[in-house]
Amino acid sequence: MSMALFSSSPPPPTTLSALSLKHRLSFRTQLALFPRKAPSLLLPRSTDNGAGVVSSTATVAEEEEEKDKLEEKKEETPPPAAAEKDVESKQQSLLGSNGAAARAEEVLPPKFKDTRWVGGTWDLKRFQKDGKTDWDAVVDAEVRRRKWLEENPEASSNDEPVIFDTSIIPWWSWVKRFHLPEAELLNGRAAMIGFFMAYFVDSLTGVGLVDQMGNFFCKTLLFIAVAGVLLIRKNEDIDTLKKLLDETTFYDRQWQATWQEDKSSSDSKAK
Amino acid sequence: MASLSTTTSTAAGESLRSFAGLRRETRILRGVAAADAPGSQLRRRQLGVVRASRTSPRLNGRKLRVAVVGGGPAGGSAAEALAKGGVETMLIERKLDNCKPCGGAIPLCMVEEFGLPLDLIDRRVTKMKMISPSNVAVDIGRTLGPDEYIGMVRREVLDAYLRERAAEAGASVINGLFLRLEQPEGPGGPYRIHYNEFSPAGGGAGERRTAEVDAVVGADGANSRVAKSIGAGEYEYAIAFQERVRIPETKMEYYKERAEMYVGDDVSPDFYGWVFPKCDHVAVGTGTVTHKADIKKFQAATRLRAKDKIEGGTIIRVEAHPIPEHPRPRRVLGRVALVGDAAGYVTKCSGEGIYFAAKSGRMCAEAIVEGSENGSRMIDEGDLRKYLEKFDKMYWPTYKVLDVLQKLFYRSNAAREAFVEMCADEYVQKMTFDSYLYKKVVPGNPLDDIKLAVNTIGSLVRATALRREMEKLTL
């Protein structure tokens, strides 16, 4: 029943479905087959800042049980609203509600849900591929979770504390996925620069590659080239590095300020 | 009191006129050759060594008079140390029942060093929960001993206690509002301070009064008027916004010994949101330096993150206050010194200020007592700079380490995730608490330090890698 829902997502086409198509379809079917957890209370956000609730996301991730959910929402929000209105007094404001939120029509932001997210961490048994854990999928899932929470911050819960630690993903998986592609890129750049510099110097001075390496000046240039490739990967990096250098000594200078004037010879501040 | 001082000061002033050109003119040389003065001053500048002014004139028939402006932890401890040292002290505080908006956390060393009675402490926090932007929650405090805790106090209680101790030691506590001070006419002359004294019955603007004192200790907090009087310069400050919430008893049980720290861009772009337990309610707040206009938004986000735990609570008070981010450019001028928040002694990263306020107040007072030989001699700027030197030397490592931590871990959500992940490590917890509770940056076992460095880099690299993937994603 549920598999069909993903292909027939209601407009606007949710990016979640787009994501599902981008990534492996295999675990999508798993999602559809496993029963959803009991729907959690969709609590109203405290809306002091008037931040608009993203109306489209209300449909995201709740597609399967959309019909059921709406009914539950209407049941759940009136009782808390009534209780809150009772307690609210003239002078004090009550947390978790304001006039607007009490209304049941307000679209509530959904909580993060994923069937593989069990007990506040990723259940590695659900990431099996060919008998081994598919670490890339774990990384993808965690990235999605963090992105979701960044855009829809959630209350931290004591009943289901998040205990996931990225160090459970083994180091070689990180290297394979993140370090190697970048290393390839940087090595490529270094090789290109190196080849053309060697050719250029050779054509100008006639000194071959082996003799170039023996020269101290060339070795210095080589060092600068390697450092440059490592540190400066985008144009903005030059500014970033300058700012970083400033930053490291800024605090020290603020503390030294009172001693600076002690050493200065101006008597304009005489008593 | 005032008349006696004027005669002696004019006599002193006349003999010093020949040295009016020098910046630090209050050293009166009686037997010593005048030629020594410029040379020794130059030497002093070069070496940065500050000597006690043994050659300062003796005060005839009276004690040194010092006004301490501001009766918080800094002012209270300064006044007490001064009075104990035999100096005639007046402590001017504008609101004796001031309920200062404050986190209210004091380290263990403060209880010991200042001999605070244990009933001053409302709660002993032994567990802290750090919560990352993606709600990864880590409990720190496993390494604490049975006698170790972070004390939560009510500022009105602590401040009143310290002022009372100062009064018992001999300081006169005046309920008044400091207005301005006049620089002395000549070297060695008195400072004239103007203040409004409020009658005990209260009400009204108070009576205008002036007093002549030999030195002033500015302990009047982040918006210090004493600092303005000496042109101490401005500092960057954070706005800390806090709501006191009374939550149901069942929920209060969770916070019985636990404080929470929420990090994330939603809660604060450069600081953290907190839930700190107080006597019978919790304080939920957040702060920021760079985005002060959005503070209400950040507060709403903090409440959202703590929603489950504070639901059903009522807000009983809303308060806000500036917190200095770094010391003022000038902390001492002539015989006026700044201490506490007025000087800007609040740490980065944790925003802790009570202990440093009290300690700097005490150190400044001790320097005055020593320089004046228990109130019998006039002091000069050199004595006050001794206090600065001592304070800077003792606590600079602490401030610097916290600055580095702030720069490293409060940069971005990725860094904050790494930060919370690191907090799960026992070694980190032990180092953090040791340095917080005892205010000593203790270098641990080098092997463990290397392991820690490797783990930190690992965490940061992983978090940054995830962050880059997050940027590619659109949900």
XYZ file of C-alpha atoms in Angstrom:
746
model
C 0.000 0.000 0.000
C 2.669 2.412 1.023
C 5.044 1.966 -1.896
C 2.645 3.637 -4.188
C 2.410 6.698 -1.991
C 6.006 7.669 -2.602
C 5.543 7.929 -6.301
C 2.302 9.760 -5.961
C 3.411 12.429 -3.531
C 1.041 15.359 -3.282
C 2.061 18.719 -4.740
C 4.304 20.540 -3.969
C 6.624 17.631 -4.633
C 8.443 17.191 -1.433
C 12.168 17.175 -1.597
C 12.148 14.114 0.573
C 10.783 12.067 -2.276
C 13.330 13.611 -4.592
C 15.979 12.588 -2.122
C 14.653 9.085 -2.000
C 15.036 8.798 -5.732
C 18.550 10.163 -5.586
C 19.657 7.637 -3.017
C 19.308 3.939 -3.141
C 15.801 2.784 -3.634
C 16.460 -0.356 -1.640
C 16.043 1.159 1.761
C 13.003 3.056 0.603
C 11.173 -0.222 0.322
C 12.332 -1.117 3.797
C 10.853 2.104 5.089
C 7.552 1.308 3.519
C 7.392 -2.182 4.910
C 8.312 -1.471 8.494
C 5.481 -0.136 10.588
C 5.767 3.447 11.673
C 6.260 4.185 15.310
C 3.311 5.515 17.240
C 2.844 9.105 16.166
C 4.258 11.477 18.695
C 2.367 14.451 19.931
C 2.924 17.227 17.487
C 3.447 19.980 19.970
C 2.927 23.590 19.000
C 6.033 25.674 18.779
C 6.375 28.688 20.980
C 5.858 31.340 18.419
C 7.164 34.507 20.006
C 9.222 35.264 16.981
C 6.313 34.609 14.692
C 8.494 32.270 12.667
C 6.277 30.804 10.052
C 5.757 27.130 10.190
C 6.747 25.508 6.970
C 3.410 24.363 5.746
C 4.706 22.014 3.102
C 6.777 19.986 5.518
C 3.649 19.044 7.365
C 3.018 16.629 4.580
C 6.571 15.362 4.484
C 7.318 12.045 6.135
C 3.749 11.712 7.250
C 2.372 10.764 3.896
C 1.412 7.267 4.872
C -0.638 8.217 7.825
C -1.756 11.620 6.701
C -5.386 10.865 7.102
C -5.002 9.324 10.536
C -2.727 12.086 11.711
C -5.068 14.913 10.891
C -7.770 13.311 12.921
C -5.465 12.784 15.842
C -4.195 16.327 15.648
C -7.650 17.729 16.001
C -8.275 15.559 19.007
C -5.041 16.299 20.747
C -4.710 20.023 20.432
C -8.032 21.148 21.958
C -7.455 19.465 25.360
C -4.010 20.972 25.950
C -5.268 24.312 24.681
C -8.152 24.252 27.119
C -5.944 23.245 30.020
C -3.449 25.929 29.192
C -6.085 28.627 28.965
C -7.272 27.725 32.443
C -3.898 28.165 34.031
C -2.956 31.275 32.144
C -3.224 34.368 34.272
C -3.153 38.009 33.342
C 0.363 38.729 34.435
C 2.164 35.560 33.583
C 2.630 33.932 30.230
C 2.434 30.218 29.937
C 5.037 28.213 28.162
C 4.126 26.117 25.235
C 1.205 28.165 24.137
C 0.045 31.453 23.003
C -3.299 32.440 21.584
C -2.362 31.461 18.065
C -0.906 28.063 18.853
C -3.970 26.961 20.732
C -5.923 27.015 17.559
C -6.092 23.591 16.030
C -5.775 24.818 12.476
C -2.141 25.836 12.950
C 0.154 23.582 10.984
C 2.597 21.918 13.356
C 6.180 21.120 12.367
C 6.825 17.404 12.239
C 9.501 15.711 14.262
C 12.370 13.856 12.711
C 11.409 10.301 11.927
C 13.276 7.421 10.439
C 12.641 3.765 10.990
C 16.326 3.078 11.358
C 16.635 5.663 14.121
C 15.951 3.583 17.164
C 16.399 4.568 20.759
C 18.302 7.739 20.004
C 20.855 6.211 17.692
C 21.156 4.536 14.334
C 20.386 0.854 14.459
C 23.295 -0.562 12.516
C 21.508 -3.826 11.869
C 19.261 -1.985 9.448
C 22.138 -0.751 7.383
C 23.317 -4.167 6.290
C 24.469 -4.650 2.737
C 25.924 -7.966 1.647
C 26.231 -8.979 5.269
C 28.354 -5.963 6.235
C 27.309 -2.589 7.562
C 26.898 -0.013 4.849
C 28.730 2.882 6.485
C 28.046 5.252 3.652
C 24.347 4.819 4.248
C 24.867 5.550 7.941
C 26.684 8.747 7.032
C 23.915 9.723 4.641
C 21.264 9.056 7.244
C 23.070 11.108 9.868
C 23.612 13.954 7.422
C 19.914 13.977 6.680
C 19.051 13.945 10.343
C 21.321 16.847 11.151
C 20.055 18.837 8.223
C 16.500 18.198 9.262
C 17.120 19.264 12.823
C 18.988 22.351 11.747
C 15.970 23.489 9.806
C 13.393 22.296 12.312
C 14.946 22.378 15.768
C 13.301 19.995 18.143
C 12.928 19.767 21.855
C 15.512 17.586 23.457
C 13.754 14.723 25.135
C 14.664 12.815 28.259
C 12.594 9.819 27.296
C 14.476 9.311 24.086
C 17.871 10.883 24.479
C 20.055 11.049 21.425
C 23.204 9.099 22.061
C 24.634 8.724 18.591
C 28.371 9.240 18.339
C 30.057 9.627 14.975
C 33.091 7.710 16.158
C 31.262 4.406 15.739
C 31.785 4.809 12.035
C 35.235 3.335 11.415
C 38.095 5.574 10.353
C 38.660 3.869 7.043
C 35.120 4.618 5.988
C 35.698 8.322 6.597
C 38.977 8.180 4.721
C 37.431 6.377 1.796
C 34.516 8.697 1.494
C 35.886 12.109 2.364
C 39.623 12.155 2.409
C 40.434 10.178 -0.724
C 38.433 12.197 -3.240
C 39.863 15.435 -1.925
C 43.347 13.990 -1.792
C 42.937 12.945 -5.414
C 41.901 16.457 -6.335
C 44.786 18.102 -4.532
C 47.339 15.636 -5.813
C 46.055 16.266 -9.316
C 46.510 19.991 -8.875
C 49.965 19.551 -7.425
C 50.982 17.243 -10.279
C 49.762 19.688 -12.926
C 51.493 22.633 -11.317
C 54.635 20.562 -10.819
C 54.795 19.356 -14.393
C 54.353 22.778 -15.919
C 56.742 24.479 -13.503
C 59.414 21.874 -14.226
C 58.891 22.346 -17.964
C 58.888 26.109 -17.652
C 62.072 26.271 -15.583
C 63.736 23.771 -17.878
C 62.853 25.774 -20.965
C 64.147 28.990 -19.381
C 67.321 27.767 -17.737
C 68.024 24.469 -19.383
C 68.278 22.793 -15.990
C 66.663 19.362 -16.109
C 64.249 17.964 -13.536
C 66.853 16.026 -11.554
C 69.178 19.010 -11.327
C 66.289 21.271 -10.367
C 65.567 19.103 -7.354
C 69.108 19.557 -6.107
C 68.819 23.332 -6.018
C 67.858 24.958 -2.708
C 65.820 27.699 -4.350
C 63.806 25.123 -6.265
C 63.219 23.150 -3.129
C 61.837 26.273 -1.450
C 59.528 26.889 -4.371
C 58.390 23.303 -4.158
C 57.590 23.715 -0.476
C 55.619 26.888 -1.147
C 53.718 25.175 -3.952
C 52.734 22.226 -1.750
C 51.709 24.484 1.137
C 49.720 26.656 -1.241
C 47.834 23.728 -2.702
C 46.997 22.440 0.763
C 45.960 25.695 2.380
C 44.436 27.670 -0.436
C 41.699 25.726 -2.129
C 39.332 28.528 -2.868
C 39.901 32.201 -3.478
C 38.272 33.034 -0.166
C 40.841 30.984 1.705
C 43.434 33.745 1.479
C 41.195 36.116 3.401
C 40.208 33.390 5.806
C 43.818 32.650 6.644
C 44.587 36.310 7.242
C 41.595 36.639 9.511
C 42.551 33.511 11.419
C 46.004 34.879 12.075
C 44.523 38.107 13.395
C 42.066 36.249 15.560
C 44.659 34.203 17.364
C 46.325 37.257 18.776
C 43.347 39.569 19.182
C 42.360 38.490 22.665
C 45.922 38.791 23.879
C 46.067 42.338 22.600
C 42.867 43.231 24.395
C 44.364 42.063 27.668
C 47.643 43.842 27.043
C 45.903 47.128 26.329
C 46.135 48.374 29.863
C 49.856 47.674 29.907
C 50.459 49.309 26.537
C 49.680 52.729 27.837
C 51.894 52.142 30.828
C 54.820 51.898 28.448
C 53.741 54.729 26.195
C 55.472 58.005 26.764
C 52.494 60.287 26.240
C 51.651 62.340 29.276
C 48.421 63.554 27.844
C 46.668 61.377 30.351
C 48.357 63.049 33.308
C 46.251 63.426 36.401
C 36.941 63.810 58.144
C 37.166 65.979 55.060
C 38.829 68.994 56.672
C 41.779 67.102 58.110
C 42.650 65.609 54.762
C 42.724 68.902 52.858
C 45.484 70.396 54.990
C 47.755 67.418 54.707
C 47.144 66.978 50.993
C 47.986 70.558 50.097
C 51.242 70.265 51.996
C 52.065 67.101 50.099
C 50.972 68.675 46.845
C 53.344 71.595 47.160
C 56.376 69.456 47.720
C 55.571 67.424 44.618
C 55.259 70.300 42.198
C 58.767 69.776 40.891
C 57.785 66.345 39.605
C 54.561 67.465 37.980
C 55.920 66.520 34.563
C 56.214 62.832 35.357
C 53.145 60.672 34.830
C 53.425 58.917 38.098
C 53.960 61.830 40.387
C 52.919 60.681 43.783
C 56.285 59.424 44.826
C 57.648 62.021 47.178
C 61.336 61.691 47.799
C 62.442 63.088 51.060
C 65.909 61.803 51.729
C 66.586 60.125 48.408
C 68.263 62.143 45.663
C 65.842 63.593 43.179
C 67.989 62.438 40.284
C 67.128 58.868 41.122
C 63.494 59.325 40.256
C 63.538 59.563 36.455
C 66.098 56.789 36.173
C 64.247 54.420 38.409
C 60.998 55.193 36.686
C 62.603 54.432 33.337
C 64.018 51.218 34.665
C 60.626 50.352 36.001
C 59.068 50.870 32.616
C 61.665 48.812 30.869
C 61.536 45.882 33.231
C 57.835 46.117 33.851
C 58.654 45.737 37.523
C 56.485 47.760 39.836
C 57.848 48.589 43.202
C 55.975 49.502 46.326
C 56.089 53.151 47.057
C 58.019 52.948 50.275
C 58.841 56.539 49.870
C 55.234 57.676 49.772
C 54.378 60.138 52.458
C 53.000 58.916 55.689
C 49.468 60.026 56.283
C 49.462 62.072 59.433
C 46.856 61.149 61.978
C 44.506 59.414 59.642
C 44.113 56.227 57.714
C 43.994 55.884 53.963
C 40.471 56.452 52.701
C 39.139 54.336 49.870
C 35.733 54.403 48.257
C 34.463 51.182 46.751
C 31.754 51.943 44.232
C 29.377 49.036 43.742
C 28.353 46.414 46.268
C 28.325 43.189 44.286
C 30.779 40.339 44.774
C 33.697 42.509 43.631
C 32.790 45.477 45.800
C 31.888 43.411 48.806
C 35.107 41.424 48.877
C 37.198 44.522 48.122
C 35.585 46.432 50.962
C 36.070 43.555 53.353
C 39.747 43.113 52.505
C 40.335 46.853 52.766
C 38.595 47.192 56.076
C 40.425 44.191 57.460
C 43.675 45.742 56.341
C 43.043 48.856 58.363
C 41.944 51.155 55.592
C 39.017 53.494 56.073
C 36.495 52.129 53.584
C 33.184 53.302 52.286
C 31.113 50.987 50.121
C 28.519 52.676 47.935
C 25.749 50.494 46.561
C 22.699 51.864 44.814
C 20.264 49.021 45.454
C 20.779 46.940 48.542
C 18.191 44.358 47.589
C 19.235 44.120 43.963
C 18.182 40.865 42.367
C 20.918 40.734 39.778
C 20.107 38.776 36.622
C 22.800 36.184 36.662
C 23.451 32.516 36.079
C 24.519 32.298 39.676
C 27.101 29.553 39.364
C 30.121 29.666 41.627
C 33.070 27.282 41.552
C 34.228 25.260 44.521
C 37.335 27.335 45.031
C 35.207 30.382 45.732
C 33.471 28.664 48.599
C 36.832 27.754 50.067
C 38.731 30.955 49.389
C 35.996 33.260 50.584
C 34.780 31.073 53.404
C 31.207 31.107 52.190
C 28.737 29.360 54.479
C 27.201 26.369 52.786
C 23.653 27.527 53.382
C 24.269 30.300 50.887
C 24.244 27.723 48.152
C 20.750 26.848 46.978
C 21.720 23.913 44.854
C 24.731 21.799 44.156
C 24.979 20.965 40.513
C 26.860 17.748 39.948
C 25.675 16.883 36.477
C 25.714 19.015 33.412
C 24.030 18.020 30.236
C 25.434 19.345 26.983
C 23.015 19.226 24.093
C 24.221 19.625 20.534
C 22.322 21.190 17.643
C 21.049 17.767 16.623
C 20.072 17.045 20.215
C 22.913 14.663 20.963
C 22.904 14.780 24.732
C 25.981 14.124 26.818
C 26.081 14.071 30.597
C 29.243 15.415 32.098
C 30.101 15.071 35.737
C 30.956 11.402 36.010
C 34.427 12.277 37.186
C 33.333 14.524 40.029
C 34.181 13.466 43.538
C 31.497 13.264 46.197
C 32.457 16.691 47.550
C 32.730 18.420 44.231
C 29.934 20.472 42.776
C 29.053 23.740 41.120
C 27.245 25.934 43.586
C 24.129 27.773 42.448
C 23.421 30.882 44.457
C 20.935 33.680 44.390
C 22.857 36.865 43.769
C 20.818 38.901 46.210
C 21.744 36.465 48.953
C 25.435 36.265 48.069
C 25.864 39.999 47.589
C 24.128 40.821 50.848
C 26.298 38.340 52.720
C 29.548 39.752 51.368
C 28.452 43.303 52.136
C 27.547 42.298 55.637
C 30.979 40.801 56.129
C 32.522 44.023 54.891
C 30.425 46.011 57.337
C 31.466 43.718 60.159
C 35.097 44.238 59.237
C 34.654 47.977 59.609
C 33.574 49.289 56.224
C 30.703 51.755 56.131
C 28.042 50.599 53.695
C 26.191 53.483 52.099
C 23.024 53.150 50.075
C 23.765 55.606 47.342
C 24.177 56.108 43.642
C 27.613 57.143 42.476
C 27.434 60.061 40.074
C 30.938 61.134 39.154
C 34.377 61.684 40.500
C 36.696 64.655 40.240
C 40.342 64.146 39.569
C 42.630 65.445 42.308
C 43.997 68.927 41.903
C 47.581 68.118 42.547
C 49.589 64.963 42.953
C 48.698 63.303 46.211
C 45.447 65.211 46.337
C 42.163 63.544 47.170
C 39.555 62.376 44.714
C 36.236 64.042 45.270
C 33.329 61.727 44.581
C 29.735 62.847 44.130
C 26.893 60.568 44.986
C 23.220 60.544 45.882
C 22.587 59.072 49.269
C 19.199 57.438 49.718
C 17.520 57.570 53.065
C 16.762 54.230 54.728
C 13.089 55.025 54.462
C 13.487 54.964 50.730
C 11.747 57.027 48.125
C 12.924 60.202 46.515
C 16.042 60.908 44.568
C 18.303 61.055 47.595
C 20.551 63.771 48.897
C 23.532 64.997 46.971
C 26.716 64.331 48.863
C 30.408 64.518 48.221
C 33.286 62.767 49.870
C 37.005 63.054 49.591
C 38.947 59.846 49.324
C 42.466 58.883 48.434
C 41.616 56.032 46.121
C 38.589 54.638 44.346
C 37.835 51.042 43.479
C 35.338 50.808 40.656
C 33.242 47.696 41.220
C 30.056 48.982 39.666
C 29.579 46.387 36.999
C 29.232 46.262 33.254
C 27.892 49.806 32.889
C 30.472 51.215 35.234
C 30.385 54.957 35.834
C 33.777 54.864 37.465
C 35.134 53.412 34.233
C 33.578 56.295 32.344
C 35.110 58.792 34.763
C 38.592 57.568 34.055
C 38.049 57.117 30.357
C 38.678 53.403 30.564
C 37.355 52.798 27.089
C 34.673 50.526 25.751
C 34.482 46.783 25.402
C 32.418 44.398 23.392
C 29.664 42.892 25.422
C 27.134 40.122 25.133
C 23.502 40.452 26.027
C 22.367 37.705 28.368
C 18.617 37.264 28.409
C 16.999 35.055 30.993
C 13.545 34.008 32.056
C 12.898 32.548 35.453
C 10.389 29.765 35.161
C 8.605 27.978 37.919
C 8.026 24.427 36.759
C 5.995 21.626 38.344
C 7.638 19.666 41.122
C 7.958 16.497 39.061
C 9.891 18.346 36.391
C 11.949 20.176 38.995
C 13.164 16.806 40.224
C 15.077 16.350 37.014
C 16.876 19.631 37.604
C 17.597 18.888 41.220
C 21.335 18.610 40.617
C 21.522 19.128 36.918
C 22.149 22.098 34.699
C 21.792 22.044 30.951
C 23.648 23.758 28.162
C 22.165 23.942 24.687
C 24.387 24.800 21.745
C 23.315 25.528 18.227
C 22.785 28.281 15.724
C 19.118 28.363 16.616
C 19.884 29.016 20.266
C 22.785 31.414 19.888
C 25.265 32.110 17.105
C 28.188 32.671 19.448
C 27.161 31.586 22.907
C 24.884 28.972 24.423
C 21.420 28.621 25.873
C 21.041 27.310 29.377
C 18.675 25.924 31.935
C 20.096 26.453 35.395
C 18.313 25.351 38.542
C 17.756 27.955 41.200
C 16.201 27.620 44.629
C 12.701 26.683 43.574
C 12.611 27.483 39.899
C 14.819 27.276 36.842
C 16.413 30.014 34.818
C 16.124 29.546 31.080
C 18.230 31.902 29.077
C 20.598 32.588 26.235
C 23.034 35.237 25.135
C 24.777 36.683 22.126
C 27.368 39.247 21.153
C 26.889 39.563 17.446
C 23.129 39.276 16.977
C 21.701 41.206 19.881
C 18.590 42.218 17.996
C 17.543 38.582 17.634
C 17.773 37.731 21.300
C 14.052 37.090 21.641
C 14.204 34.659 18.772
C 17.066 32.827 20.405
C 15.184 32.727 23.675
C 12.184 31.205 21.941
C 14.440 28.604 20.382
C 15.947 27.791 23.784
C 12.508 27.316 25.237
C 11.623 25.082 22.335
C 14.633 22.885 22.874
C 13.858 22.501 26.536
C 10.147 22.314 25.905
C 9.477 18.843 27.209
C 11.302 19.549 30.414
C 9.807 22.915 31.255
C 6.316 22.419 29.921
C 3.601 23.660 32.179
C 5.864 26.183 33.776
C 5.049 29.813 34.406
C 7.452 32.622 33.761
C 7.879 34.585 36.945
C 10.502 37.044 35.812
C 12.241 38.225 32.685
C 15.629 39.828 32.924
C 18.587 40.800 30.791
C 22.026 42.190 31.386
C 25.180 42.968 29.459
C 28.210 40.767 29.973
C 31.651 42.089 29.031
C 33.635 40.028 26.573
C 37.120 41.271 27.330
C 38.858 43.717 29.670
C 38.599 47.423 29.092
C 41.591 49.039 27.442
C 42.406 50.879 30.631
C 41.842 49.321 34.028
C 43.858 51.618 36.265
C 44.408 55.342 36.165
C 46.069 57.221 38.952
C 44.621 55.913 42.172
C 41.464 54.557 40.595
C 41.241 50.877 39.756
C 38.509 48.791 38.172
C 37.607 45.330 39.348
C 35.073 42.690 38.393
C 32.668 43.282 35.520
C 33.631 46.951 35.441
C 37.107 45.843 34.386
C 35.704 43.197 32.062
C 36.881 40.013 33.790
C 34.370 37.630 32.314
C 35.649 34.486 30.656
C 34.804 33.546 27.148
C 33.087 30.276 26.356
C 31.432 29.908 29.754
C 30.700 33.520 30.578
C 31.785 33.124 34.166
C 32.308 36.266 36.172
C 31.349 35.985 39.826
C 34.521 34.319 41.045
C 36.793 36.611 39.068
C 34.913 39.640 40.297
C 35.318 38.642 43.918
C 38.923 37.614 43.463
C 39.926 40.764 41.620
C 38.204 42.873 44.264
C 40.131 41.115 46.953
C 43.443 41.324 45.074
C 43.029 45.003 44.416
C 42.237 45.624 48.050
C 45.213 43.582 49.168
C 47.469 45.538 46.860
C 46.171 48.785 48.338
C 46.636 47.512 51.861
C 50.154 46.386 51.107
C 51.129 49.529 49.242
C 49.818 51.718 52.007
C 51.254 49.547 54.764
C 47.906 48.945 56.355
C 46.517 52.332 55.607
C 49.323 54.414 56.987
C 50.823 55.644 53.737
C 49.514 57.173 50.560
C 49.481 54.824 47.608
C 50.127 55.469 43.952
C 49.317 53.975 40.586
C 52.211 51.570 40.919
C 50.500 49.776 43.783
C 47.352 49.348 41.762
C 49.321 48.053 38.811
C 50.711 45.425 41.116
C 47.208 44.092 41.494
C 46.794 44.065 37.711
C 50.021 42.231 37.268
C 49.148 39.623 39.845
C 45.686 39.062 38.460
C 46.810 38.878 34.857
C 49.590 36.483 35.673
C 47.438 34.192 37.764
C 44.431 33.923 35.493
C 45.692 34.647 32.008
C 46.063 30.922 31.157
C 42.464 30.286 32.182
C 41.166 33.133 30.054
C 43.283 32.186 27.094
C 42.259 28.535 27.159
C 38.589 29.483 27.305
C 39.114 31.917 24.458
C 40.666 29.197 22.340
C 37.809 26.842 23.184
C 35.260 29.456 22.214
C 36.983 30.188 18.929
C 37.318 26.525 18.157
C 33.981 25.144 19.236
C 31.436 27.916 18.949
C 32.218 28.646 15.329
C 29.530 26.659 13.614
C 27.070 23.888 14.174
C 29.638 21.362 12.999
C 32.117 22.562 15.597
C 29.427 22.434 18.269
C 28.602 18.854 17.367
C 32.262 17.991 17.706
C 32.365 19.840 21.024
C 29.515 17.842 22.498
C 31.034 14.650 21.182
C 34.321 15.490 22.872
C 32.528 16.126 26.146
C 31.612 12.466 26.305
C 35.271 11.664 26.831
C 36.174 11.120 30.478
C 39.513 12.819 30.264
C 37.875 15.930 28.862
C 35.346 15.910 31.662
C 38.010 15.597 34.274
C 40.127 18.408 32.804
C 37.112 20.639 32.348
C 35.880 20.277 35.873
C 39.300 20.470 37.444
C 40.062 23.698 35.677
C 36.614 25.130 36.385
C 36.332 24.182 40.036
C 39.846 25.117 41.039
C 40.671 27.753 38.457
C 44.010 26.215 37.645
C 44.941 25.133 34.171
C 46.528 21.856 35.120
C 48.527 20.163 32.392
C 47.553 16.540 32.531
C 49.429 13.439 31.528
C 51.154 14.235 28.192
C 50.136 10.933 26.655
C 46.512 11.606 27.497
C 46.878 15.108 26.127
C 48.101 13.761 22.812
C 45.234 11.306 22.715
C 42.875 14.162 23.481
C 44.343 16.280 20.702
C 43.964 13.440 18.229
C 40.387 12.806 19.318
C 39.539 16.489 19.069
C 40.905 16.739 15.571
C 39.071 13.557 14.661
C 35.774 14.886 15.975
C 36.183 18.191 14.190
C 37.126 16.516 10.930
C 34.145 14.182 11.080
C 31.734 16.948 11.954
C 33.083 19.160 9.177
C 32.839 16.313 6.670
C 29.214 15.739 7.641
C 28.616 19.460 7.365
C 29.863 19.519 3.789
C 27.510 16.700 2.931
C 24.712 18.626 4.609
C 25.348 21.583 2.370
C 24.946 19.427 -0.692
C 21.626 18.227 0.578
C 18.339 20.018 0.281
C 15.485 18.636 2.268
